[in-house]
């Protein structure tokens, strides 16, 4: 029609006209359209794909739409697409939800913050403490009275279960784990025969078997930290300035580790971590949370519970 009148119009201009005026025409024609039974959906039809008719089955929804467009050859093409259905906000319309039946009030959802040390990092700290304590028990100088006190302390750990065979327990139970140490104290006559050096060695080995800070069923609880603090096991903790451990720290904890060093926190966490790893190659780094000294509040709570379970009757 335009060519007959001598007008040259680009196909993109016609496309813009369609996009601009098609909704207006559809709105005017809507009032002349006959009413029907409601929403109509077609789940079975035939479509032409690459010149061949194909059977198409699909579950239609209210979000299904059909759009027309002009291809590069100027031909009108149609495209079928589905709009995502709007999801109802959680708690909206629920009388029990905050905001009543309408759910108009905003629901207060506090964002979870990453802990200073992740669960994997806590597990690594438990391994570090256990290895350091065992090395201290094997090498550090320990007085005899401290050694005997620690033996009593070790059997108060939450990972130790011993039935003594007394009238209270009602049955006998023995642990093969400690038998290999006991045999070193018994002579051929079946009596205790030992010297102080042998007793000290056996006591240390028994403590190594009993005390543990690992984050599993072998964890001794607060007593292992008291024992480690008593013999200075902090000096045997390894260098924690490694990529593996520093990756377990949050940004605030990582930036706090820069204190007292020449490392300046970087905008990216990975750059700060890399700088700390490079810095701690020359010196030893021990995170504050890995030290053996127990928390005063947790220690007081443990002592209070221990007294409730019969500590006053001793």
mmCIF file with all atom_site columns, C-alpha atoms in Angstrom, residues 6 28 34-35 52 102 110 152 154 173 182 188 193 218 235-236 238 248 255 261 272:
data_model
loop_
_atom_site.group_PDB
_atom_site.id
_atom_site.type_symbol
_atom_site.label_atom_id
_atom_site.label_alt_id
_atom_site.label_comp_id
_atom_site.label_asym_id
_atom_site.label_entity_id
_atom_site.label_seq_id
_atom_site.pdbx_PDB_ins_code
_atom_site.Cartn_x
_atom_site.Cartn_y
_atom_site.Cartn_z
_atom_site.occupancy
_atom_site.B_iso_or_equiv
_atom_site.pdbx_formal_charge
_atom_site.auth_seq_id
_atom_site.auth_comp_id
_atom_site.auth_asym_id
_atom_site.auth_atom_id
_atom_site.pdbx_PDB_model_num
ATOM 1  C CA . UNK A 1 6   ? 5.341   6.122   -3.521 1.00 0.00 ? 6   UNK A CA 1
ATOM 2  C CA . UNK A 1 28  ? -11.407 -0.988  21.401 1.00 0.00 ? 28  UNK A CA 1
ATOM 3  C CA . UNK A 1 34  ? -18.772 -11.994 22.878 1.00 0.00 ? 34  UNK A CA 1
ATOM 4  C CA . UNK A 1 35  ? -18.501 -13.368 26.377 1.00 0.00 ? 35  UNK A CA 1
ATOM 5  C CA . UNK A 1 52  ? 6.268   -30.120 9.182  1.00 0.00 ? 52  UNK A CA 1
ATOM 6  C CA . UNK A 1 102 ? -3.983  -9.204  55.370 1.00 0.00 ? 102 UNK A CA 1
ATOM 7  C CA . UNK A 1 110 ? 17.143  -11.234 60.617 1.00 0.00 ? 110 UNK A CA 1
ATOM 8  C CA . UNK A 1 152 ? 41.964  -37.261 88.422 1.00 0.00 ? 152 UNK A CA 1
ATOM 9  C CA . UNK A 1 154 ? 41.234  -36.707 82.978 1.00 0.00 ? 154 UNK A CA 1
ATOM 10 C CA . UNK A 1 173 ? 33.458  -53.217 82.960 1.00 0.00 ? 173 UNK A CA 1
ATOM 11 C CA . UNK A 1 182 ? 48.657  -50.963 83.726 1.00 0.00 ? 182 UNK A CA 1
ATOM 12 C CA . UNK A 1 188 ? 55.598  -61.230 88.015 1.00 0.00 ? 188 UNK A CA 1
ATOM 13 C CA . UNK A 1 193 ? 56.126  -53.134 91.267 1.00 0.00 ? 193 UNK A CA 1
ATOM 14 C CA . UNK A 1 218 ? 36.225  -38.292 72.195 1.00 0.00 ? 218 UNK A CA 1
ATOM 15 C CA . UNK A 1 235 ? 53.412  -23.330 73.364 1.00 0.00 ? 235 UNK A CA 1
ATOM 16 C CA . UNK A 1 236 ? 52.922  -26.545 71.370 1.00 0.00 ? 236 UNK A CA 1
ATOM 17 C CA . UNK A 1 238 ? 51.098  -25.189 65.460 1.00 0.00 ? 238 UNK A CA 1
ATOM 18 C CA . UNK A 1 248 ? 37.615  -20.695 58.047 1.00 0.00 ? 248 UNK A CA 1
ATOM 19 C CA . UNK A 1 255 ? 40.844  -8.351  59.714 1.00 0.00 ? 255 UNK A CA 1
ATOM 20 C CA . UNK A 1 261 ? 51.249  -7.050  61.904 1.00 0.00 ? 261 UNK A CA 1
ATOM 21 C CA . UNK A 1 272 ? 43.794  -10.107 52.906 1.00 0.00 ? 272 UNK A CA 1
#
